[in-house]
Coordinates of C-alpha atoms in Angstrom, one line a residue:
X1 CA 13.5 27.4 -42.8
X2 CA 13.6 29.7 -45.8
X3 CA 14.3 33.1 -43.7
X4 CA 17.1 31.1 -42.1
X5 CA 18.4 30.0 -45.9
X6 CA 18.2 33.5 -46.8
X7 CA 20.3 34.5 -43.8
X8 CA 22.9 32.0 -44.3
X9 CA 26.2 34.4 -45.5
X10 CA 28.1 32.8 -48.7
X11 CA 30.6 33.6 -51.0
X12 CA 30.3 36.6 -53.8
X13 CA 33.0 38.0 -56.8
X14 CA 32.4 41.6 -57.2
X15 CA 34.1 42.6 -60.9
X16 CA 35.3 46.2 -61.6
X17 CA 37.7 48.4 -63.5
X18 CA 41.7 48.4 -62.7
X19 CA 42.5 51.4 -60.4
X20 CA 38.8 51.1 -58.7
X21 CA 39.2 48.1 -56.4
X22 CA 39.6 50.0 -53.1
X23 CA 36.4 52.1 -54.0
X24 CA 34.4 49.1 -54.6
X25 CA 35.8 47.6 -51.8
X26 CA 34.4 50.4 -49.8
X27 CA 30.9 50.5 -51.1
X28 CA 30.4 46.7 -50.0
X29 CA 31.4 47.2 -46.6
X30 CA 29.3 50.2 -46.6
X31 CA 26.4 47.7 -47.3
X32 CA 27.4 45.2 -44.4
X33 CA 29.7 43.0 -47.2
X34 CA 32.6 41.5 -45.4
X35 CA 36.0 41.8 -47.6
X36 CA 38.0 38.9 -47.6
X37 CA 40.4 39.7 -50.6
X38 CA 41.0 42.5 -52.7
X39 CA 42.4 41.5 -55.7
X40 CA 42.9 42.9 -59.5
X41 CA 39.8 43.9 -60.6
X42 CA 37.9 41.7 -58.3
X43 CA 36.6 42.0 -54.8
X44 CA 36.0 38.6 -53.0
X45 CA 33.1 39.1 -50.4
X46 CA 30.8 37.4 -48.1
X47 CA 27.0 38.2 -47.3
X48 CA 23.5 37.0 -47.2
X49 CA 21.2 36.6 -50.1
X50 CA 19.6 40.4 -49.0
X51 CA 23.4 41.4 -49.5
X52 CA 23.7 39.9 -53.0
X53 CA 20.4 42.1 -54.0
X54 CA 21.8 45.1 -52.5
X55 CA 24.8 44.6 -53.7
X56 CA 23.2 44.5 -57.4
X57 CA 21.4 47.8 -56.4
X58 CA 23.7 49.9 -55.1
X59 CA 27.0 49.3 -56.4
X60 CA 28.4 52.1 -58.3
X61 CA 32.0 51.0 -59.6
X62 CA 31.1 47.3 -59.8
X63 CA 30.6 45.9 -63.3
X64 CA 29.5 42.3 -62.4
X65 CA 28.7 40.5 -58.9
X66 CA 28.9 36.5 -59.3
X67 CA 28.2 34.0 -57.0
X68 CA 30.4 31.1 -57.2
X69 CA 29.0 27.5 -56.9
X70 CA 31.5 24.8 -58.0
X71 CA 35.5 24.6 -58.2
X72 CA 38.0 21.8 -59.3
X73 CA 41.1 20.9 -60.9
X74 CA 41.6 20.3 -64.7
X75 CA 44.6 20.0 -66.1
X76 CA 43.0 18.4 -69.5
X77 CA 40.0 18.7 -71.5
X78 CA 38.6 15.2 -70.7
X79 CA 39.2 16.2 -67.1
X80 CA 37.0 19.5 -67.6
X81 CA 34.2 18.1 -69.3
X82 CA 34.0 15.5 -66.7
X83 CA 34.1 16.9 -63.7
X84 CA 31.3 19.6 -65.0
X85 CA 29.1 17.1 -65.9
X86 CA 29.2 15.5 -62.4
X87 CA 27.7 18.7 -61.0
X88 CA 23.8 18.6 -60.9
X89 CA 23.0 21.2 -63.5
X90 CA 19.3 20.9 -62.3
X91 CA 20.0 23.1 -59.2
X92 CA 21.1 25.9 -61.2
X93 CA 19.4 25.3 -64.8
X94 CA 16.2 24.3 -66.6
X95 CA 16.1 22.9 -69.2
X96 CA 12.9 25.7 -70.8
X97 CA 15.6 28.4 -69.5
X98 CA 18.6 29.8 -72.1
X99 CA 21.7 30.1 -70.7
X100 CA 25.8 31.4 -71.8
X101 CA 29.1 30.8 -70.8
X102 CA 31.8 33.6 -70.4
X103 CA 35.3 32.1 -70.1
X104 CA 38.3 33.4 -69.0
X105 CA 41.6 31.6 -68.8
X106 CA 44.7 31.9 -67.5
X107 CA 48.2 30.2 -67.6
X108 CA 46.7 27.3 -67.8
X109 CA 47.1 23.7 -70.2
X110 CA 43.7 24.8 -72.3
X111 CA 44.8 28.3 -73.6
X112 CA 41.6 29.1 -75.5
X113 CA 38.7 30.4 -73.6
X114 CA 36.4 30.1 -76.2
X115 CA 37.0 26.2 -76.2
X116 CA 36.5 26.1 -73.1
X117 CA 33.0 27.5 -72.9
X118 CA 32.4 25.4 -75.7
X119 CA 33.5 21.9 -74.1
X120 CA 31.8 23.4 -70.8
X121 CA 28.4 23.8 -72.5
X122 CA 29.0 20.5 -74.3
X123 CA 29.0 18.8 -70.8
X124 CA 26.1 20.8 -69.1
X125 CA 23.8 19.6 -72.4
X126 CA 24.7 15.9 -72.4
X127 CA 23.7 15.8 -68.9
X128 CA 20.1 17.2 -69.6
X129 CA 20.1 15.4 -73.0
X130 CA 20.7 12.4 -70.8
X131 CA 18.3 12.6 -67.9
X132 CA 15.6 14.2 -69.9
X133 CA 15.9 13.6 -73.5
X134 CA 15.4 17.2 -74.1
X135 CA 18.1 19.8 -73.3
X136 CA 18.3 23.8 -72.6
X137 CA 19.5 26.1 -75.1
X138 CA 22.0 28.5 -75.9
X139 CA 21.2 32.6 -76.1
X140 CA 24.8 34.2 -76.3
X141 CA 22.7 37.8 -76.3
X142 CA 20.2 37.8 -73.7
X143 CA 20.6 34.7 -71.5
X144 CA 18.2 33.5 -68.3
X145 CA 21.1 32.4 -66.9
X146 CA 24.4 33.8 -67.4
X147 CA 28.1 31.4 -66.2
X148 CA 31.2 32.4 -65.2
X149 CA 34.1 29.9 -65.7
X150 CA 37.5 31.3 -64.6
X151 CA 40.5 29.1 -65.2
X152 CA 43.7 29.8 -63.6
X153 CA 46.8 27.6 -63.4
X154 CA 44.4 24.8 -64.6
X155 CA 41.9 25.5 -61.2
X156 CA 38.6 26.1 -62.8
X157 CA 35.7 28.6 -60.8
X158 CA 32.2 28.3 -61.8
X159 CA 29.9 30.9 -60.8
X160 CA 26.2 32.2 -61.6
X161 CA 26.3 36.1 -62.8
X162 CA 23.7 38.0 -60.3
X163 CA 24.1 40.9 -62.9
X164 CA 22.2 40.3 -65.9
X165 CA 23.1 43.2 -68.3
X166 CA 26.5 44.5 -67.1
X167 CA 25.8 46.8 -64.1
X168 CA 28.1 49.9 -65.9
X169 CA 24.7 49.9 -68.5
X170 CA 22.6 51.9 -66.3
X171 CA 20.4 52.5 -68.7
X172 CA 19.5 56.8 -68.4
X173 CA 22.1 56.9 -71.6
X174 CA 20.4 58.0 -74.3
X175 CA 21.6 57.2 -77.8
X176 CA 25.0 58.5 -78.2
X177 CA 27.6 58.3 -81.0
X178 CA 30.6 59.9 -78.6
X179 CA 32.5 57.9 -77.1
X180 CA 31.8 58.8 -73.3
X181 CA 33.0 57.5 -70.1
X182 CA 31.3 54.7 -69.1
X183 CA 28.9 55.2 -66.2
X184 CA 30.9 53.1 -63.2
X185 CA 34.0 54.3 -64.4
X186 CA 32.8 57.9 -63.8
X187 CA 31.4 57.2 -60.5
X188 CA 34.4 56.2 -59.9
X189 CA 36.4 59.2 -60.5
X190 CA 34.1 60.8 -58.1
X191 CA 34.8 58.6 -55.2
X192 CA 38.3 58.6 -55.9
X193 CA 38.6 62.4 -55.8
X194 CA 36.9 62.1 -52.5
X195 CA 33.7 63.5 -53.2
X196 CA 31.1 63.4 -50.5
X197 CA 28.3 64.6 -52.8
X198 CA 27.5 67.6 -50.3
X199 CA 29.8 70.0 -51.9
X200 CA 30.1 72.2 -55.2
X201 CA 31.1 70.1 -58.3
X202 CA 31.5 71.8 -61.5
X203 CA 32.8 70.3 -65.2
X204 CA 33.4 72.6 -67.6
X205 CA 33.8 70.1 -70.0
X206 CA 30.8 67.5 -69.4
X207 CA 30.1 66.3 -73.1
X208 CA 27.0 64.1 -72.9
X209 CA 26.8 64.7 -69.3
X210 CA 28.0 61.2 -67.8
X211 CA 30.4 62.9 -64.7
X212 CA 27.3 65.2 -63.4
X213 CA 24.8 62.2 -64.0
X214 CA 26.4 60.2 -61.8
X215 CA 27.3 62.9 -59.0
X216 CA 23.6 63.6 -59.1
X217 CA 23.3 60.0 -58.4
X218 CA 25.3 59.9 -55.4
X219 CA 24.1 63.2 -53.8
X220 CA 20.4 62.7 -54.1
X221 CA 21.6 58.7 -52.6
X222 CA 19.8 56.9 -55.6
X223 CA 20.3 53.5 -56.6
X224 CA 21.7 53.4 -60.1
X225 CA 20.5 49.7 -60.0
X226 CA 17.2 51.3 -60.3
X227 CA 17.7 52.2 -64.0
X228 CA 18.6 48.7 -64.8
X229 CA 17.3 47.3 -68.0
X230 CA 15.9 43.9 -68.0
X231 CA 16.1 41.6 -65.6
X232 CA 18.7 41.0 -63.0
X233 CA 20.6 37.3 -63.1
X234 CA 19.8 36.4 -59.9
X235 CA 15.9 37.2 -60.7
X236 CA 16.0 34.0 -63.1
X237 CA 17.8 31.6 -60.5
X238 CA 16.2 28.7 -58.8
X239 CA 16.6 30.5 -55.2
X240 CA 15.5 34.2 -56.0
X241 CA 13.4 35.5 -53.3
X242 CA 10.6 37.8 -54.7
X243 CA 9.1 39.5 -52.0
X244 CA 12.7 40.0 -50.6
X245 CA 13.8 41.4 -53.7
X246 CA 10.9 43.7 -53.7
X247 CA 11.2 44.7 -50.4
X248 CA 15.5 45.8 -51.2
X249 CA 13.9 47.6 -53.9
X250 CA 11.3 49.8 -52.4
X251 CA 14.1 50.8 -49.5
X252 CA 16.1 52.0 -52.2
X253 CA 13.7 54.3 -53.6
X254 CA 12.5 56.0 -50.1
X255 CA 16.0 56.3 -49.9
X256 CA 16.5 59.2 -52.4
X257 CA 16.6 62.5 -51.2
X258 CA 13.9 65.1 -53.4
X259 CA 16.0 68.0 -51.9
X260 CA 19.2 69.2 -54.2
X261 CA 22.6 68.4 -51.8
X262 CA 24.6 70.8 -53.6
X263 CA 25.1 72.8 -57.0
X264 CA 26.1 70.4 -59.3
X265 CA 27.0 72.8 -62.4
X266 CA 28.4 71.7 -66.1
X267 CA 28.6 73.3 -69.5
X268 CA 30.5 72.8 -73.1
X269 CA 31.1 74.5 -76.3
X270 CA 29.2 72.2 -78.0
X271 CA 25.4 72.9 -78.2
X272 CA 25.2 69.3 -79.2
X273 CA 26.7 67.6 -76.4
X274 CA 24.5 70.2 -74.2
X275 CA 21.5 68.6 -75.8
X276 CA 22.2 65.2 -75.2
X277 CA 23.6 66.0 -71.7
X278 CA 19.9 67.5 -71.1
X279 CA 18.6 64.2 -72.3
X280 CA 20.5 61.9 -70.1
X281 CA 19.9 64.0 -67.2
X282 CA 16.4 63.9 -68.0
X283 CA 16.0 60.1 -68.6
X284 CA 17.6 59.4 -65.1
X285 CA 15.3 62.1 -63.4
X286 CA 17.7 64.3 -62.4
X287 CA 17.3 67.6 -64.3
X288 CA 16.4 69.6 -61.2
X289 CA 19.8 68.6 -59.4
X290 CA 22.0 69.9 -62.3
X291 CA 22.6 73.3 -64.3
X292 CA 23.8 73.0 -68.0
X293 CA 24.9 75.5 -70.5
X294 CA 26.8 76.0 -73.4
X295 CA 30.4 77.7 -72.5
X296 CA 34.4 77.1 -73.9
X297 CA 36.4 76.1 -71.1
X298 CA 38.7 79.1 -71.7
X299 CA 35.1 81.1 -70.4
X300 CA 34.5 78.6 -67.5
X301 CA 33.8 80.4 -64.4
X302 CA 33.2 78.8 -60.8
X303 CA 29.6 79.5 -59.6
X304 CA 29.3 83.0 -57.8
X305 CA 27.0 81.9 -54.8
X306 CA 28.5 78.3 -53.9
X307 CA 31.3 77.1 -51.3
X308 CA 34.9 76.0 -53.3
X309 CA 34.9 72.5 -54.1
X310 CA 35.7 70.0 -56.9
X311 CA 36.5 70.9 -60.6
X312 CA 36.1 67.5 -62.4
X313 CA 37.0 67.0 -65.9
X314 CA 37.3 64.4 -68.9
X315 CA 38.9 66.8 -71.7
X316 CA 39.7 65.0 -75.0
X317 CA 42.9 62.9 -75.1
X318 CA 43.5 63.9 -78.9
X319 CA 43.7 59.8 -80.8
X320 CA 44.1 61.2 -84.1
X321 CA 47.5 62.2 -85.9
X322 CA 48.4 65.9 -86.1
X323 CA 46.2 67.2 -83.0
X324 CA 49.3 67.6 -80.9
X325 CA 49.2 71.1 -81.2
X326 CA 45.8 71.9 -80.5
X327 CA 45.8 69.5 -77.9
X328 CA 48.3 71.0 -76.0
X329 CA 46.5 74.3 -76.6
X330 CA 43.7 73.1 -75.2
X331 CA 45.4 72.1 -72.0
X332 CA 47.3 75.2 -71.3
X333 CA 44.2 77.2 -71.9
X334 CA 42.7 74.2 -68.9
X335 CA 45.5 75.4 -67.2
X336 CA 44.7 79.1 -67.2
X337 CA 41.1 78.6 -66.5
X338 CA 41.8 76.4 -63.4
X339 CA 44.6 79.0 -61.8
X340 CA 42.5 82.4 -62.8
X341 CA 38.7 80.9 -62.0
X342 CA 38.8 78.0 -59.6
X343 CA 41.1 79.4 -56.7
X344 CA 40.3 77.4 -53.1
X345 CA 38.9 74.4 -55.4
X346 CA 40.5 70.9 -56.2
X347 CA 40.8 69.8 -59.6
X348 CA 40.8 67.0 -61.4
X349 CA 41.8 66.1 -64.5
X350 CA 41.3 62.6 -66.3
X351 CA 43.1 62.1 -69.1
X352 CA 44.9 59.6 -71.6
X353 CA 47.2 62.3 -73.3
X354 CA 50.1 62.7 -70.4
X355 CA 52.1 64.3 -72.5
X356 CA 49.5 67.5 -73.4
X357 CA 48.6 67.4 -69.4
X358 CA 52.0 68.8 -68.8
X359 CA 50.7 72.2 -70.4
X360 CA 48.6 72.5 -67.7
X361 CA 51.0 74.3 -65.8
X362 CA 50.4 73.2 -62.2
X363 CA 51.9 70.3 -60.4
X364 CA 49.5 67.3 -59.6
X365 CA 49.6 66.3 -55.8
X366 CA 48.2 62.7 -56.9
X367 CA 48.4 60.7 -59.7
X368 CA 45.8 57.6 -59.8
X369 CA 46.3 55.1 -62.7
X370 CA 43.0 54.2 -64.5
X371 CA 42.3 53.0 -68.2
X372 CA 38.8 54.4 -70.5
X373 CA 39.0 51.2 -72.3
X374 CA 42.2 50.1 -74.0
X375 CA 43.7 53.8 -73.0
X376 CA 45.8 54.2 -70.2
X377 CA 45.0 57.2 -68.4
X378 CA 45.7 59.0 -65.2
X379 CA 43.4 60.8 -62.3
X380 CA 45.5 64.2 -61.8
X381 CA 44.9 66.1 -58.9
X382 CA 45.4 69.7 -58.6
X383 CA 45.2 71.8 -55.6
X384 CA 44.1 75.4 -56.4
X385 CA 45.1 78.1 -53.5
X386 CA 43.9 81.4 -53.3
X387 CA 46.8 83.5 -54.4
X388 CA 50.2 81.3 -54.9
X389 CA 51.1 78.4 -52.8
X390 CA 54.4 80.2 -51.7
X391 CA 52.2 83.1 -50.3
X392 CA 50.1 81.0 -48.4
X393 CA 53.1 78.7 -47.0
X394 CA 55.0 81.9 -45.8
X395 CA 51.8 83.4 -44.3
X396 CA 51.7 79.8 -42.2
X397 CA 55.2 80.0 -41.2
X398 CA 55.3 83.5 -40.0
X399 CA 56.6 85.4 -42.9
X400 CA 60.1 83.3 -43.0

């Protein structure tokens, strides 16, 4: 009976970042997910309870996976806080576990989300309070059980978070007072560039190290689920599956490849950054896959014994008043670096400063819209001939 439970496919919410839907998409069907609807920010999916623990695992760009168990319309607050308390909260709660509600409403008669989670809670404690005379209580920081409750055009969604701590928090990062890209977002520029994790990737401007982290990751096929902290969700729900779970997690980890896929290469001015880079790369157990150093970008140079392939870079975006100059310094000297040192790679450039990114000098063959945070920023795309572009066009067409 219980292998055939466990077999049984349901319904899933994978959350992400704007501009990285497709690429999540693509990692769940890569772990047998079936797609049903990609949508903004959120991937709907269906898959077995091994699926859901895999999913967890091995996602890269995903930020939370729910599961959702209830849905119904409320177009008032005495509507809400009935029809959640005619759910059997026993199925998915104790009353000796914690538990929070994250809401999230839209266009709909009850504006305020924090209300909402309130009245929601309300309801889900009278019920215990009622059948029991003792009730579960509330841990906003570190819950056993973390709710969804997404409310759009007055049609609420209740679902159990599998996630625990967001899945972005790997958990290598060391303590760090820059403000660095966060780790599924940075995956993400890698998968968007294309990057297969076989061929050379260099950043000549890799700060604390986040961008090479996470391409070591993907090379050397480890599961950045494995540096979760804490415990998952879906570890503290009524239906988890130990030996199952133990048995997703011990195929991950024979899964990682102990021989370097490819030269994986950084540096930056700062000595400090350097350090901390060292630090993160060390904490996730990659140090062997990566080469650091301390180097300006103007001095970048690509590796002398590896293949052409991906320049990646996150240079600063210059937030503070009067850095216009320097910052468009910066990027023309970017600029320079990429044309005289790079030639036969592709480079990116991620950036919120569009307007210093002109100075690069080159024309970008894609533009992908992103945001770090509240900024919005682009994924540029350059693609770095040998010798000029006209050159090689007229050596195609015969010398025309």
């Amino acid at each position: 009976m219980s292998a055939n439970r466990r077999d049984q496919p349901f319904y899933m919410t994978a959350t992400t970042q704007f501009g990285l839907e497709e690429v999540l998409a693509q990692e769940l069907r890569a772990l047998g997910a079936k797609v049903e609807k990609v949508g903004l920010r959120a991937i709907e999916f269906t898959g077995n309870q091994q699926l859901l623990y895999e999913a967890c695992l091995w996602c890269r760009t995903a930020m939370r996976i729910l599961r959702p168990f209830a849905s119904f319309h409320a177009p008032d607050e005495k509507t809400l806080y009935r029809e959640v308390g005619r759910l059997d909260w026993s199925k998915y709660l104790r009353q000796d576990q914690t538990f929070a509600i994250t809401a999230v409403v839209n266009k709909s008669n009850l504006e305020h989300s924090l209300f909402v989670a309130q009245l929601t809670k309300d309801a889900i404690v009278d019920q215990f309070r009622n059948r029991t005379g003792e009730r579960p209580n509330v841990d906003v920081r570190n819950p056993d059980i973390r709710l969804h409750l997404h409310m759009i055009e007055n049609e609420v969604v209740l679902s159990l978070d599998a996630s625990g701590e967001s899945l972005h928090k790997r958990g290598y990062r060391q303590q760090t007072n820059v403000a660095p890209l966060n780790e599924a977002l940075a995956a993400g520029l890698l998968l968007l560039a294309g990057w297969d994790g076989k061929t050379t990737l260099v950043d000549p401007m890799c700060g604390s190290g986040t961008l090479l982290t996470e391409a070591a990751l993907i090379a050397q096929r480890i599961a950045p689920g494995l540096y979760h902290q804490g415990k998952f969700g879906f570890e503290n729900w009524a239906d988890f599956d130990a030996v199952l779970w133990e048995t997703v997690q011990m195929d991950a980890r024979q899964m990682r490849l102990e021989e370097p896929q490819c030269y994986l290469g950084g540096s930056d001015l700062s000595r400090d950054f350097i350090e901390l880079a060292r630090e993160n790369v060390a904490a996730a157990d990659v140090e062997d896959f990566i080469r650091l150093g301390v180097r300006d970008v103007k001095d970048a140079v690509a590796p002398a014994r590896a293949a052409p392939g991906i320049v990646i870079m996150n240079p600063p975006y210059g937030e503070r008043i009067g850095e216009e100059t320097e910052m468009d310094d910066l990027y023309k000297t970017i600029g320079d670096t990429l044309k005289t040192n790079f030639q036969g790679y592709d480079a990116y450039i991620f950036t919120g400063n569009l307007q210093a990114a002109k100075r690069v000098g080159l024309k970008a063959s894609r533009r992908i819209p992103l945001y770090n945070g509240p900024i919005d920023c682009r994924l540029l795309k350059y693609e770095l001939y040998r010798g000029t572009r006209k050159v090689a066009k007229e050596g195609e067409e015969g010398g025309e």
